[in-house]
CSV table of C-alpha atoms in Angstrom, one decimal:
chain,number,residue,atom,x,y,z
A,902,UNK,CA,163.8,140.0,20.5
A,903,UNK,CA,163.1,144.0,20.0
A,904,UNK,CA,163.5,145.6,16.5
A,905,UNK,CA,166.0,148.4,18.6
A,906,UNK,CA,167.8,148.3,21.3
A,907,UNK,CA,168.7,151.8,23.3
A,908,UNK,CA,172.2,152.0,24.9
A,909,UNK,CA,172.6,155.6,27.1
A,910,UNK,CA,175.5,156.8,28.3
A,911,UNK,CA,178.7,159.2,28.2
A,912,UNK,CA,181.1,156.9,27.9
A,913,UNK,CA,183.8,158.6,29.5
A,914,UNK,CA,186.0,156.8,28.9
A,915,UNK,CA,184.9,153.6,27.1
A,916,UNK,CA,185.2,150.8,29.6
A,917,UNK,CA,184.3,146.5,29.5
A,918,UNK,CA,181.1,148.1,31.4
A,919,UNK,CA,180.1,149.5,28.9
A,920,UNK,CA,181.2,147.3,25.6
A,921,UNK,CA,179.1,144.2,27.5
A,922,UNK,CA,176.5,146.3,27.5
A,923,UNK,CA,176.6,147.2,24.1
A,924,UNK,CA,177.4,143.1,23.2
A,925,UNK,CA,174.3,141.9,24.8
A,926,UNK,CA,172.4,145.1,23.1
A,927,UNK,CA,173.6,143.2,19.8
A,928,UNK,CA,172.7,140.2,20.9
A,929,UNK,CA,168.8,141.6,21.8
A,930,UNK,CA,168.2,143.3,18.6
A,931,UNK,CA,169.4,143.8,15.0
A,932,UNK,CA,170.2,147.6,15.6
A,933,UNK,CA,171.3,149.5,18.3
A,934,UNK,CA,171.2,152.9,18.7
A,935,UNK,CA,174.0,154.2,21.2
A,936,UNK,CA,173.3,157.4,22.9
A,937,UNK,CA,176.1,159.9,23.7
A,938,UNK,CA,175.4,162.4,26.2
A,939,UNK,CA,177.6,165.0,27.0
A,940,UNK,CA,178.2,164.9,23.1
A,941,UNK,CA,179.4,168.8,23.0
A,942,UNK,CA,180.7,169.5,26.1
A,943,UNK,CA,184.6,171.3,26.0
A,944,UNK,CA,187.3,169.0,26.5
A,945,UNK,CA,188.1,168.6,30.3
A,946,UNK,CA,189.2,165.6,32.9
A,947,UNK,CA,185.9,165.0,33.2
A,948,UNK,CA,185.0,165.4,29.8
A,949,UNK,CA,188.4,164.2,28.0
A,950,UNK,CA,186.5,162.9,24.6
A,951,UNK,CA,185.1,164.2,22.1
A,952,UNK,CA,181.8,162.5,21.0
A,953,UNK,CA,183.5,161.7,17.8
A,954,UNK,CA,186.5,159.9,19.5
A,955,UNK,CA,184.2,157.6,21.9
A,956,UNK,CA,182.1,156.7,18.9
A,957,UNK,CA,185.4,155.6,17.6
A,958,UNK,CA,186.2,154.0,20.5
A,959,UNK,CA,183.2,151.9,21.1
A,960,UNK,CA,182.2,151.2,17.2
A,961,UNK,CA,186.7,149.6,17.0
A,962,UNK,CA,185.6,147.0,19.1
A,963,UNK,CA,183.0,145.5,16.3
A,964,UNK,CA,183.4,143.3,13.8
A,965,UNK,CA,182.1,144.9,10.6
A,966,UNK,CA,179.1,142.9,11.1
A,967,UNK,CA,177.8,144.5,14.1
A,968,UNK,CA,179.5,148.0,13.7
A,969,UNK,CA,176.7,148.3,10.2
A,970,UNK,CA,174.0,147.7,13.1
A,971,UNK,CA,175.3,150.2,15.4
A,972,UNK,CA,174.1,153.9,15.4
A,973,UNK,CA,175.5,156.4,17.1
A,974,UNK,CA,173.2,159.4,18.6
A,975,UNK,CA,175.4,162.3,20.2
A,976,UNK,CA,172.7,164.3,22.4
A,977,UNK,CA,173.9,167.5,24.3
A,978,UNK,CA,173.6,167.9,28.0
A,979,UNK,CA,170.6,170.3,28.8
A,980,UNK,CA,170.3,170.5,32.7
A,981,UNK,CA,166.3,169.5,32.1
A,982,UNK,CA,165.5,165.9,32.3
A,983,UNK,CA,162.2,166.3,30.3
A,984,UNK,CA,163.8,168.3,27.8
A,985,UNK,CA,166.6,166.0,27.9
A,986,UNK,CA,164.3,163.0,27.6
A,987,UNK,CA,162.4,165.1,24.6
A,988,UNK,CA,165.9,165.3,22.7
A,989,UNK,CA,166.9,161.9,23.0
A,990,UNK,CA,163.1,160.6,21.8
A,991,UNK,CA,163.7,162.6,18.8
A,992,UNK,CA,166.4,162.1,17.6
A,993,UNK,CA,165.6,158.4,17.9
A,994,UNK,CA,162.6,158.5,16.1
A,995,UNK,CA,164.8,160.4,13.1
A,996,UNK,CA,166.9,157.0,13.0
């Protein structure tokens, strides 16, 4: 058991990939912080969500229960991996 599970991804759309993922993310630690890349990028078939609406999308598929242990962390896309990496460490560490 970890105090917080990390679950990265775009979510593009929202998929069963992705909500067993975040199931078994619930079922390894009492919070979970989803990360949501791409958070700001212009709508676009690649990009047809806004971070807002996938957070709606994945947190609709919890019970109340497990949406209270569920964080959401929208991160923009910087085209670096280490600063990439940088933004996502800090903004964990603000949760």
């Amino acid at each position: 058991m970890h105090d917080t599970a990390l679950l990265i991804g775009r979510f593009e759309p929202v998929h069963s990939g992705h909500l067993a993922l975040l199931q078994e993310a619930l079922r390894q630690a009492p919070q979970v912080i989803v990360v949501v890349g791409s958070a700001w990028q212009a709508r676009s078939p690649k990009n047809p969500f806004t971070w807002q609406e996938r957070q709606t999308m994945l947190l609709g598929t919890l019970q109340e229960a497990d949406r209270a242990r569920v964080q959401v962390l929208p991160v923009r896309d910087y085209y670096n991996e280490a600063v990439w990496v940088q933004a996502v460490r800090a903004g964990v560490a603000e949760r």
